[in-house]
PDB file of C-alpha atoms in Angstrom:
ATOM      1  CA  MET A   1       5.546  -2.816   0.139  1.00 35.00           C
ATOM      2  CA  PRO A   2       7.207  -5.942   1.396  1.00 37.00           C
ATOM      3  CA  GLY A   3       7.837  -6.407   5.066  1.00 52.00           C
ATOM      4  CA  ALA A   4       5.255  -8.904   6.317  1.00 55.00           C
ATOM      5  CA  GLY A   5       6.084 -12.538   5.665  1.00 52.00           C
ATOM      6  CA  PHE A   6       3.393 -14.826   4.250  1.00 49.00           C
ATOM      7  CA  PRO A   7       2.469 -17.376   6.948  1.00 53.00           C
ATOM      8  CA  ARG A   8       3.174 -21.046   6.312  1.00 46.00           C
ATOM      9  CA  LEU A   9      -0.185 -22.825   6.325  1.00 45.00           C
ATOM     10  CA  SER A  10      -1.338 -26.373   6.843  1.00 41.00           C
ATOM     11  CA  GLY A  11      -4.662 -28.131   7.042  1.00 49.00           C
ATOM     12  CA  GLU A  12      -7.783 -26.709   5.426  1.00 61.00           C
ATOM     13  CA  LEU A  13      -6.316 -23.399   4.182  1.00 77.00           C
ATOM     14  CA  SER A  14      -3.428 -24.977   2.353  1.00 82.00           C
ATOM     15  CA  HIS A  15      -4.060 -24.302  -1.348  1.00 92.00           C
ATOM     16  CA  GLU A  16      -1.751 -21.497  -2.504  1.00 93.00           C
ATOM     17  CA  LEU A  17      -1.728 -19.606  -5.782  1.00 96.00           C
ATOM     18  CA  SER A  18       1.246 -17.342  -6.545  1.00 96.00           C
ATOM     19  CA  PHE A  19       1.627 -14.932  -9.449  1.00 97.00           C
ATOM     20  CA  GLU A  20       3.078 -11.568 -10.461  1.00 97.00           C
ATOM     21  CA  ALA A  21       0.813  -8.554 -10.985  1.00 96.00           C
ATOM     22  CA  VAL A  22       1.068  -4.750 -10.731  1.00 94.00           C
ATOM     23  CA  GLY A  23       4.781  -4.988 -10.068  1.00 90.00           C
ATOM     24  CA  THR A  24       4.609  -7.252  -7.033  1.00 93.00           C
ATOM     25  CA  ARG A  25       4.376 -10.887  -5.984  1.00 95.00           C
ATOM     26  CA  TRP A  26       0.925 -12.115  -4.969  1.00 97.00           C
ATOM     27  CA  CYS A  27       0.043 -15.186  -2.942  1.00 95.00           C
ATOM     28  CA  ILE A  28      -3.535 -16.301  -2.281  1.00 96.00           C
ATOM     29  CA  ALA A  29      -4.314 -19.135   0.137  1.00 95.00           C
ATOM     30  CA  THR A  30      -7.742 -20.797   0.187  1.00 95.00           C
ATOM     31  CA  GLU A  31      -9.413 -23.992   1.415  1.00 92.00           C
ATOM     32  CA  ASP A  32      -9.955 -25.240  -2.147  1.00 93.00           C
ATOM     33  CA  PRO A  33      -8.114 -24.472  -5.374  1.00 95.00           C
ATOM     34  CA  LEU A  34      -9.574 -21.521  -7.254  1.00 96.00           C
ATOM     35  CA  ASP A  35     -11.766 -22.598 -10.145  1.00 97.00           C
ATOM     36  CA  ALA A  36     -11.090 -21.113 -13.577  1.00 98.00           C
ATOM     37  CA  ALA A  37     -13.918 -18.577 -13.379  1.00 98.00           C
ATOM     38  CA  THR A  38     -12.750 -17.271 -10.014  1.00 98.00           C
ATOM     39  CA  ARG A  39      -9.148 -16.995 -11.172  1.00 98.00           C
ATOM     40  CA  ALA A  40     -10.373 -15.035 -14.207  1.00 98.00           C
ATOM     41  CA  ALA A  41     -12.422 -12.766 -11.916  1.00 98.00           C
ATOM     42  CA  VAL A  42      -9.352 -12.110  -9.744  1.00 98.00           C
ATOM     43  CA  ASP A  43      -7.277 -11.291 -12.819  1.00 98.00           C
ATOM     44  CA  GLY A  44     -10.045  -9.003 -14.094  1.00 98.00           C
ATOM     45  CA  CYS A  45     -10.245  -7.166 -10.783  1.00 98.00           C
ATOM     46  CA  ILE A  46      -6.506  -6.493 -10.805  1.00 98.00           C
ATOM     47  CA  GLU A  47      -6.575  -5.451 -14.469  1.00 98.00           C
ATOM     48  CA  ASP A  48      -9.438  -3.014 -13.923  1.00 98.00           C
ATOM     49  CA  TYR A  49      -7.642  -1.395 -10.988  1.00 98.00           C
ATOM     50  CA  SER A  50      -4.413  -1.152 -12.958  1.00 98.00           C
ATOM     51  CA  LEU A  51      -6.266   0.535 -15.836  1.00 98.00           C
ATOM     52  CA  LEU A  52      -7.285   3.239 -13.407  1.00 98.00           C
ATOM     53  CA  TRP A  53      -4.229   3.847 -11.265  1.00 98.00           C
ATOM     54  CA  SER A  54      -1.055   2.473 -12.843  1.00 97.00           C
ATOM     55  CA  ARG A  55       1.729   4.983 -13.565  1.00 95.00           C
ATOM     56  CA  PHE A  56       3.489   2.299 -15.579  1.00 93.00           C
ATOM     57  CA  ARG A  57       1.110   1.801 -18.495  1.00 94.00           C
ATOM     58  CA  ALA A  58       0.231   4.315 -21.205  1.00 95.00           C
ATOM     59  CA  ASP A  59      -3.458   3.338 -21.377  1.00 97.00           C
ATOM     60  CA  SER A  60      -4.353   4.017 -17.721  1.00 97.00           C
ATOM     61  CA  LEU A  61      -6.494   6.840 -16.403  1.00 97.00           C
ATOM     62  CA  VAL A  62      -3.448   8.154 -14.539  1.00 97.00           C
ATOM     63  CA  ALA A  63      -1.465   8.338 -17.778  1.00 96.00           C
ATOM     64  CA  ARG A  64      -4.344  10.129 -19.508  1.00 97.00           C
ATOM     65  CA  LEU A  65      -4.623  12.728 -16.717  1.00 97.00           C
ATOM     66  CA  ALA A  66      -0.872  13.295 -16.930  1.00 97.00           C
ATOM     67  CA  ARG A  67      -1.307  14.292 -20.566  1.00 97.00           C
ATOM     68  CA  GLN A  68      -4.482  16.353 -20.255  1.00 97.00           C
ATOM     69  CA  ALA A  69      -6.659  17.709 -17.462  1.00 97.00           C
ATOM     70  CA  GLY A  70     -10.087  16.175 -17.171  1.00 95.00           C
ATOM     71  CA  ALA A  71     -12.888  14.876 -14.984  1.00 96.00           C
ATOM     72  CA  CYS A  72     -14.305  11.392 -14.593  1.00 95.00           C
ATOM     73  CA  ARG A  73     -16.599   9.302 -12.441  1.00 96.00           C
ATOM     74  CA  LEU A  74     -14.757   6.356 -10.969  1.00 97.00           C
ATOM     75  CA  PRO A  75     -16.039   3.120  -9.436  1.00 97.00           C
ATOM     76  CA  GLN A  76     -17.549   3.577  -5.985  1.00 95.00           C
ATOM     77  CA  HIS A  77     -14.501   2.114  -4.236  1.00 97.00           C
ATOM     78  CA  ALA A  78     -12.551   5.205  -5.354  1.00 97.00           C
ATOM     79  CA  ALA A  79     -14.514   7.178  -2.756  1.00 97.00           C
ATOM     80  CA  ASP A  80     -12.922   5.096   0.007  1.00 97.00           C
ATOM     81  CA  LEU A  81      -9.467   5.675  -1.450  1.00 98.00           C
ATOM     82  CA  ALA A  82     -10.164   9.410  -1.680  1.00 98.00           C
ATOM     83  CA  ALA A  83     -11.244   9.510   1.979  1.00 97.00           C
ATOM     84  CA  VAL A  84      -8.076   7.755   3.141  1.00 98.00           C
ATOM     85  CA  TYR A  85      -5.864  10.056   1.080  1.00 98.00           C
ATOM     86  CA  ALA A  86      -7.625  13.156   2.390  1.00 97.00           C
ATOM     87  CA  ALA A  87      -7.180  11.882   5.963  1.00 98.00           C
ATOM     88  CA  LEU A  88      -3.486  11.151   5.409  1.00 98.00           C
ATOM     89  CA  HIS A  89      -3.009  14.557   3.796  1.00 98.00           C
ATOM     90  CA  ARG A  90      -4.534  16.308   6.822  1.00 98.00           C
ATOM     91  CA  ALA A  91      -2.799  14.178   9.458  1.00 98.00           C
ATOM     92  CA  THR A  92       0.648  14.636   7.901  1.00 98.00           C
ATOM     93  CA  GLY A  93       0.302  18.323   7.102  1.00 97.00           C
ATOM     94  CA  GLY A  94       0.251  17.608   3.372  1.00 97.00           C
ATOM     95  CA  ARG A  95       3.359  15.420   3.349  1.00 96.00           C
ATOM     96  CA  VAL A  96       1.346  12.474   1.995  1.00 97.00           C
ATOM     97  CA  SER A  97      -0.275  13.384  -1.318  1.00 97.00           C
ATOM     98  CA  PRO A  98      -1.517  11.601  -4.449  1.00 97.00           C
ATOM     99  CA  LEU A  99       0.338  14.246  -6.469  1.00 97.00           C
ATOM    100  CA  VAL A 100       3.855  12.835  -5.943  1.00 96.00           C
ATOM    101  CA  GLY A 101       3.913  11.030  -9.295  1.00 94.00           C
ATOM    102  CA  ALA A 102       6.123  13.617 -10.985  1.00 94.00           C
ATOM    103  CA  SER A 103       8.361  13.707  -7.905  1.00 92.00           C
ATOM    104  CA  LEU A 104       8.911   9.951  -8.170  1.00 92.00           C
ATOM    105  CA  GLU A 105       9.605  10.238 -11.888  1.00 92.00           C
ATOM    106  CA  ARG A 106      12.153  12.993 -11.278  1.00 91.00           C
ATOM    107  CA  LEU A 107      14.084  10.670  -8.964  1.00 89.00           C
ATOM    108  CA  GLY A 108      14.040   7.833 -11.522  1.00 84.00           C
ATOM    109  CA  TYR A 109      11.073   5.746 -10.386  1.00 79.00           C
ATOM    110  CA  ASP A 110       9.357   6.239 -13.711  1.00 75.00           C
ATOM    111  CA  ALA A 111       7.369   4.163 -16.189  1.00 80.00           C
ATOM    112  CA  HIS A 112      10.608   2.860 -17.707  1.00 79.00           C
ATOM    113  CA  TYR A 113      12.222   2.071 -14.330  1.00 74.00           C
ATOM    114  CA  SER A 114      15.227   4.143 -15.331  1.00 77.00           C
ATOM    115  CA  LEU A 115      16.183   4.518 -11.634  1.00 75.00           C
ATOM    116  CA  VAL A 116      18.362   7.475 -12.604  1.00 81.00           C
ATOM    117  CA  PRO A 117      17.388  10.934 -11.301  1.00 84.00           C
ATOM    118  CA  SER A 118      16.741  13.443 -14.048  1.00 80.00           C
ATOM    119  CA  GLY A 119      17.205  16.458 -11.783  1.00 88.00           C
ATOM    120  CA  PRO A 120      16.989  17.647  -8.190  1.00 90.00           C
ATOM    121  CA  PRO A 121      14.045  16.570  -5.997  1.00 89.00           C
ATOM    122  CA  LEU A 122      10.734  18.019  -7.159  1.00 93.00           C
ATOM    123  CA  PRO A 123       8.137  19.047  -4.547  1.00 96.00           C
ATOM    124  CA  ALA A 124       4.621  17.864  -5.375  1.00 96.00           C
ATOM    125  CA  PRO A 125       2.045  20.431  -6.497  1.00 95.00           C
ATOM    126  CA  ALA A 126      -0.402  21.651  -3.875  1.00 95.00           C
ATOM    127  CA  TRP A 127      -3.604  19.593  -3.779  1.00 94.00           C
ATOM    128  CA  ASP A 128      -6.009  22.535  -3.411  1.00 92.00           C
ATOM    129  CA  GLY A 129      -6.919  24.141  -6.715  1.00 91.00           C
ATOM    130  CA  ARG A 130      -5.400  21.386  -8.819  1.00 95.00           C
ATOM    131  CA  LEU A 131      -7.164  18.175  -7.789  1.00 97.00           C
ATOM    132  CA  ASP A 132     -10.846  17.898  -6.871  1.00 97.00           C
ATOM    133  CA  TRP A 133     -11.447  14.359  -5.620  1.00 95.00           C
ATOM    134  CA  SER A 134     -14.744  14.101  -3.825  1.00 87.00           C
ATOM    135  CA  GLY A 135     -16.282  10.653  -3.523  1.00 91.00           C
ATOM    136  CA  PRO A 136     -15.999   8.728  -6.786  1.00 94.00           C
ATOM    137  CA  VAL A 137     -15.639  11.910  -8.899  1.00 96.00           C
ATOM    138  CA  LEU A 138     -12.100  13.029  -9.725  1.00 97.00           C
ATOM    139  CA  ALA A 139     -11.221  16.196 -11.654  1.00 97.00           C
ATOM    140  CA  THR A 140      -7.934  17.952 -12.400  1.00 97.00           C
ATOM    141  CA  SER A 141      -7.434  21.549 -13.475  1.00 96.00           C
ATOM    142  CA  ALA A 142      -4.078  20.897 -15.187  1.00 96.00           C
ATOM    143  CA  PRO A 143      -2.135  17.840 -16.355  1.00 97.00           C
ATOM    144  CA  LEU A 144      -1.030  15.968 -13.212  1.00 97.00           C
ATOM    145  CA  LEU A 145       0.718  12.658 -12.628  1.00 97.00           C
ATOM    146  CA  LEU A 146      -1.095  10.905  -9.789  1.00 97.00           C
ATOM    147  CA  ASP A 147       0.371   8.152  -7.648  1.00 96.00           C
ATOM    148  CA  VAL A 148      -1.789   6.173  -5.210  1.00 97.00           C
ATOM    149  CA  GLY A 149       1.005   3.941  -3.943  1.00 93.00           C
ATOM    150  CA  ALA A 150       0.489   5.081  -0.353  1.00 94.00           C
ATOM    151  CA  ALA A 151      -2.736   3.073  -0.035  1.00 97.00           C
ATOM    152  CA  GLY A 152      -3.817   1.725  -3.418  1.00 97.00           C
ATOM    153  CA  LYS A 153      -2.191  -1.709  -3.211  1.00 97.00           C
ATOM    154  CA  GLY A 154      -3.895  -2.297   0.102  1.00 98.00           C
ATOM    155  CA  GLN A 155      -7.249  -1.422  -1.416  1.00 98.00           C
ATOM    156  CA  LEU A 156      -6.624  -3.802  -4.294  1.00 98.00           C
ATOM    157  CA  VAL A 157      -5.990  -6.586  -1.748  1.00 98.00           C
ATOM    158  CA  ASP A 158      -9.406  -5.807  -0.219  1.00 98.00           C
ATOM    159  CA  LEU A 159     -11.059  -5.882  -3.646  1.00 98.00           C
ATOM    160  CA  VAL A 160      -9.494  -9.222  -4.560  1.00 98.00           C
ATOM    161  CA  ALA A 161     -10.607 -10.675  -1.229  1.00 98.00           C
ATOM    162  CA  GLY A 162     -14.092  -9.376  -2.014  1.00 98.00           C
ATOM    163  CA  VAL A 163     -14.080 -11.262  -5.321  1.00 98.00           C
ATOM    164  CA  LEU A 164     -13.108 -14.440  -3.501  1.00 98.00           C
ATOM    165  CA  ARG A 165     -15.810 -13.971  -0.864  1.00 97.00           C
ATOM    166  CA  GLU A 166     -18.511 -13.414  -3.491  1.00 98.00           C
ATOM    167  CA  ARG A 167     -17.505 -16.676  -5.172  1.00 97.00           C
ATOM    168  CA  GLY A 168     -17.539 -18.795  -2.025  1.00 97.00           C
ATOM    169  CA  TYR A 169     -13.906 -18.508  -0.946  1.00 96.00           C
ATOM    170  CA  GLY A 170     -14.582 -16.572   2.233  1.00 91.00           C
ATOM    171  CA  ARG A 171     -11.758 -18.120   4.249  1.00 94.00           C
ATOM    172  CA  CYS A 172      -8.576 -16.891   2.631  1.00 95.00           C
ATOM    173  CA  ILE A 173      -5.339 -14.985   2.905  1.00 95.00           C
ATOM    174  CA  VAL A 174      -4.559 -12.476   0.172  1.00 97.00           C
ATOM    175  CA  ASP A 175      -0.990 -11.133   0.178  1.00 95.00           C
ATOM    176  CA  ALA A 176       0.388  -8.579  -2.287  1.00 96.00           C
ATOM    177  CA  GLY A 177       4.044  -8.046  -1.475  1.00 90.00           C
ATOM    178  CA  GLY A 178       3.435  -7.695   2.257  1.00 88.00           C
ATOM    179  CA  ASP A 179       0.028  -6.006   2.193  1.00 94.00           C
ATOM    180  CA  MET A 180      -2.093  -8.823   3.517  1.00 96.00           C
ATOM    181  CA  LEU A 181      -5.746  -9.490   4.379  1.00 97.00           C
ATOM    182  CA  ILE A 182      -6.286 -12.483   6.657  1.00 95.00           C
ATOM    183  CA  ARG A 183      -9.711 -14.126   6.790  1.00 95.00           C
ATOM    184  CA  THR A 184      -8.975 -17.470   8.441  1.00 90.00           C
ATOM    185  CA  GLY A 185     -11.250 -17.649  11.478  1.00 87.00           C
ATOM    186  CA  GLU A 186      -8.220 -18.473  13.612  1.00 87.00           C
ATOM    187  CA  PRO A 187      -4.952 -16.728  14.452  1.00 88.00           C
ATOM    188  CA  VAL A 188      -1.917 -16.973  12.175  1.00 89.00           C
ATOM    189  CA  ARG A 189       1.620 -15.757  12.828  1.00 90.00           C
ATOM    190  CA  VAL A 190       3.164 -13.261  10.429  1.00 90.00           C
ATOM    191  CA  ALA A 191       6.876 -12.398  10.401  1.00 89.00           C
ATOM    192  CA  LEU A 192       8.076  -8.780  10.260  1.00 89.00           C
ATOM    193  CA  GLU A 193      10.953  -8.439   7.818  1.00 85.00           C
ATOM    194  CA  HIS A 194      14.163  -6.800   9.013  1.00 83.00           C
ATOM    195  CA  PRO A 195      14.422  -3.388   7.263  1.00 79.00           C
ATOM    196  CA  TYR A 196      18.079  -3.977   6.348  1.00 77.00           C
ATOM    197  CA  ASP A 197      18.172  -7.759   5.825  1.00 78.00           C
ATOM    198  CA  SER A 198      15.267  -9.456   4.056  1.00 77.00           C
ATOM    199  CA  SER A 199      16.478 -12.886   5.226  1.00 80.00           C
ATOM    200  CA  ARG A 200      15.794 -12.000   8.862  1.00 85.00           C
ATOM    201  CA  ALA A 201      12.753 -11.029  10.930  1.00 87.00           C
ATOM    202  CA  VAL A 202      12.599  -8.352  13.609  1.00 85.00           C
ATOM    203  CA  GLY A 203       9.436  -9.749  15.130  1.00 87.00           C
ATOM    204  CA  VAL A 204       6.258 -11.748  14.761  1.00 91.00           C
ATOM    205  CA  LEU A 205       2.602 -10.705  14.976  1.00 92.00           C
ATOM    206  CA  GLU A 206      -0.335 -12.978  15.670  1.00 92.00           C
ATOM    207  CA  LEU A 207      -3.309 -11.884  13.579  1.00 92.00           C
ATOM    208  CA  ALA A 208      -6.851 -13.090  13.116  1.00 87.00           C
ATOM    209  CA  ASP A 209      -9.403 -11.747  10.644  1.00 93.00           C
ATOM    210  CA  GLN A 210      -7.689  -8.442   9.962  1.00 95.00           C
ATOM    211  CA  ALA A 211      -5.248  -6.792   7.600  1.00 97.00           C
ATOM    212  CA  VAL A 212      -1.576  -5.984   7.981  1.00 96.00           C
ATOM    213  CA  ALA A 213       0.528  -3.759   5.755  1.00 96.00           C
ATOM    214  CA  ALA A 214       4.183  -2.824   5.786  1.00 92.00           C
ATOM    215  CA  SER A 215       6.241   0.024   4.422  1.00 89.00           C
ATOM    216  CA  ALA A 216      10.022   0.003   4.353  1.00 81.00           C
ATOM    217  CA  ALA A 217      12.765   2.193   2.956  1.00 70.00           C
ATOM    218  CA  ASN A 218      14.784  -0.818   1.825  1.00 56.00           C
ATOM    219  CA  ARG A 219      12.259  -1.929  -0.796  1.00 58.00           C
ATOM    220  CA  ARG A 220      11.692  -0.064  -4.050  1.00 56.00           C
ATOM    221  CA  ALA A 221      14.965   1.644  -3.266  1.00 53.00           C
ATOM    222  CA  TRP A 222      17.699   2.671  -5.678  1.00 48.00           C
ATOM    223  CA  GLY A 223      20.702   4.957  -5.778  1.00 58.00           C
ATOM    224  CA  ASP A 224      22.065   6.669  -2.675  1.00 58.00           C
ATOM    225  CA  GLY A 225      19.252   7.076  -0.171  1.00 55.00           C
ATOM    226  CA  LEU A 226      16.504   6.993  -2.798  1.00 54.00           C
ATOM    227  CA  HIS A 227      13.289   5.068  -2.165  1.00 55.00           C
ATOM    228  CA  HIS A 228       9.590   5.324  -2.929  1.00 67.00           C
ATOM    229  CA  VAL A 229       8.379   7.010   0.308  1.00 86.00           C
ATOM    230  CA  LEU A 230       8.643  10.700  -0.563  1.00 90.00           C
ATOM    231  CA  ASP A 231       7.800  13.816   1.397  1.00 94.00           C
ATOM    232  CA  ALA A 232       5.396  15.707  -0.885  1.00 96.00           C
ATOM    233  CA  HIS A 233       6.678  19.045   0.482  1.00 96.00           C
ATOM    234  CA  THR A 234      10.258  18.436  -0.644  1.00 95.00           C
ATOM    235  CA  GLY A 235      10.114  15.577  -3.148  1.00 91.00           C
ATOM    236  CA  GLN A 236      12.826  13.854  -1.129  1.00 90.00           C
ATOM    237  CA  ALA A 237      12.873  10.362   0.376  1.00 85.00           C
ATOM    238  CA  VAL A 238      12.143  10.166   4.102  1.00 82.00           C
ATOM    239  CA  GLU A 239      15.157   9.405   6.303  1.00 81.00           C
ATOM    240  CA  THR A 240      13.903   9.301   9.912  1.00 87.00           C
ATOM    241  CA  VAL A 241      11.687   6.186   9.721  1.00 90.00           C
ATOM    242  CA  VAL A 242      12.965   3.003   8.055  1.00 88.00           C
ATOM    243  CA  ALA A 243      10.059   0.571   8.490  1.00 91.00           C
ATOM    244  CA  SER A 244       6.469   0.470   9.690  1.00 94.00           C
ATOM    245  CA  TRP A 245       3.719  -2.107  10.072  1.00 95.00           C
ATOM    246  CA  ALA A 246       0.039  -1.396  10.675  1.00 97.00           C
ATOM    247  CA  THR A 247      -2.945  -3.637  11.344  1.00 97.00           C
ATOM    248  CA  ALA A 248      -6.542  -2.610  10.692  1.00 97.00           C
ATOM    249  CA  ALA A 249      -9.895  -3.984   9.621  1.00 97.00           C
ATOM    250  CA  SER A 250      -9.065  -3.327   5.952  1.00 98.00           C
ATOM    251  CA  ALA A 251      -5.858  -3.506   3.958  1.00 98.00           C
ATOM    252  CA  LEU A 252      -6.669  -0.055   2.545  1.00 98.00           C
ATOM    253  CA  VAL A 253      -6.447   1.551   5.983  1.00 98.00           C
ATOM    254  CA  ALA A 254      -3.500  -0.596   7.078  1.00 98.00           C
ATOM    255  CA  ASP A 255      -1.555   0.369   3.933  1.00 97.00           C
ATOM    256  CA  GLY A 256      -2.368   4.051   4.316  1.00 98.00           C
ATOM    257  CA  VAL A 257      -1.401   4.114   7.983  1.00 98.00           C
ATOM    258  CA  ALA A 258       1.857   2.232   7.302  1.00 96.00           C
ATOM    259  CA  THR A 259       2.795   5.024   4.871  1.00 95.00           C
ATOM    260  CA  GLY A 260       1.502   7.795   7.111  1.00 97.00           C
ATOM    261  CA  LEU A 261       3.739   6.592   9.958  1.00 97.00           C
ATOM    262  CA  PHE A 262       6.763   7.836   8.004  1.00 95.00           C
ATOM    263  CA  PHE A 263       5.458  11.390   8.501  1.00 96.00           C
ATOM    264  CA  ALA A 264       3.155  11.515  11.518  1.00 97.00           C
ATOM    265  CA  SER A 265       2.763   9.935  14.928  1.00 97.00           C
ATOM    266  CA  PRO A 266       0.189   7.216  15.561  1.00 97.00           C
ATOM    267  CA  ALA A 267      -1.738   9.649  17.748  1.00 97.00           C
ATOM    268  CA  GLU A 268      -1.947  12.187  14.922  1.00 98.00           C
ATOM    269  CA  LEU A 269      -3.157   9.561  12.450  1.00 98.00           C
ATOM    270  CA  ALA A 270      -5.705   8.202  14.931  1.00 97.00           C
ATOM    271  CA  GLN A 271      -7.412  11.606  15.054  1.00 97.00           C
ATOM    272  CA  GLU A 272      -8.798  10.889  11.586  1.00 98.00           C
ATOM    273  CA  PRO A 273     -12.054   8.875  11.915  1.00 97.00           C
ATOM    274  CA  CYS A 274     -11.528   6.815   8.761  1.00 96.00           C
ATOM    275  CA  LEU A 275      -8.051   5.763   9.975  1.00 97.00           C
ATOM    276  CA  SER A 276      -8.896   5.059  13.617  1.00 90.00           C
ATOM    277  CA  GLY A 277      -8.842   1.589  15.140  1.00 94.00           C
ATOM    278  CA  PHE A 278      -5.406   0.613  13.825  1.00 97.00           C
ATOM    279  CA  SER A 279      -2.423  -0.782  15.710  1.00 97.00           C
ATOM    280  CA  CYS A 280       1.160  -0.336  14.581  1.00 96.00           C
ATOM    281  CA  VAL A 281       4.907  -0.658  15.005  1.00 94.00           C
ATOM    282  CA  ARG A 282       7.494   1.625  13.463  1.00 93.00           C
ATOM    283  CA  ILE A 283      11.278   1.583  13.526  1.00 92.00           C
ATOM    284  CA  PHE A 284      13.392   4.724  13.293  1.00 92.00           C
ATOM    285  CA  SER A 285      16.758   5.111  11.614  1.00 87.00           C
ATOM    286  CA  ASP A 286      18.433   5.385  15.044  1.00 89.00           C
ATOM    287  CA  GLY A 287      17.108   1.929  16.007  1.00 85.00           C
ATOM    288  CA  ARG A 288      14.241   3.019  18.241  1.00 89.00           C
ATOM    289  CA  ALA A 289      10.916   1.197  17.984  1.00 90.00           C
ATOM    290  CA  GLU A 290       7.455   2.587  18.759  1.00 92.00           C
ATOM    291  CA  TYR A 291       4.229   0.683  19.380  1.00 89.00           C
ATOM    292  CA  TRP A 292       0.597   1.782  19.287  1.00 94.00           C
ATOM    293  CA  GLY A 293      -2.672   0.016  19.956  1.00 93.00           C
ATOM    294  CA  THR A 294      -3.262  -3.640  20.727  1.00 91.00           C
ATOM    295  CA  LEU A 295      -0.823  -6.063  19.157  1.00 88.00           C
ATOM    296  CA  LYS A 296      -0.239  -9.740  19.923  1.00 88.00           C
ATOM    297  CA  GLY A 297       3.257 -10.876  19.147  1.00 85.00           C
ATOM    298  CA  GLU A 298       6.887 -10.184  19.793  1.00 84.00           C
ATOM    299  CA  LEU A 299       9.507  -7.710  18.605  1.00 81.00           C
ATOM    300  CA  PHE A 300      12.992  -9.205  18.852  1.00 79.00           C
ATOM    301  CA  ALA A 301      15.828  -7.349  20.547  1.00 62.00           C
TER     302      ALA A 301
END
């Protein structure tokens, strides 16, 4: 979810690696160039996550569960993703749900990127009774098309940063299309992309050893008013909020909160223990801006 600009670096953390993966542009900055084994480990981490959660490949777990109901034990990190989704579901009154995959497909955001709606908006199925996701165990009672785009890319950023840390690259910045984990030991400035003009910034945040994630209606958008942030109750794209940014200790939480802000207030999201401790900015379609928490930076007039 683009919206946070990758900081320009100099000095020790100046080696940058850029590549495309899971439908977005990645940039990793480290003190030293990644050795071949570490680059392979990063690629493997991304591939393993894609094999679980991608709606855009026929061999993923998500694709399999769309064809036939089933149950499986997932890697332990899936428990953290489940907890964030459950918190978002409660805080937004069910408007954020991992069951919006078919809703996105109906509007044209499908595995073939047709970007042509095949019918009217499709509300997502109710979670209760259809999806049992407790800890790392996930089970469905009927074929369902899952979509973890509300928080999954942020979690993948955390996992990639974990691979780097385990291999001695503890000081790093990992950015996946605006979902960013910063582990630099010193503050860096990150630009906030204008929701209607990607060549401009609406502000700057100063961040140190934390994550930032952005969600915006102008990215992954197509057609007239169609974009990827859907209300699970209606299957329609949200219109009241146009951009949000959240900072947190993990990119998983920052990503989830940035999505949740399209449906719920910061105070409502902060009631959930696994989401608490974030700070945020969101911009409404009428031009208003709202702040929450402790942020260092500037929002331009």
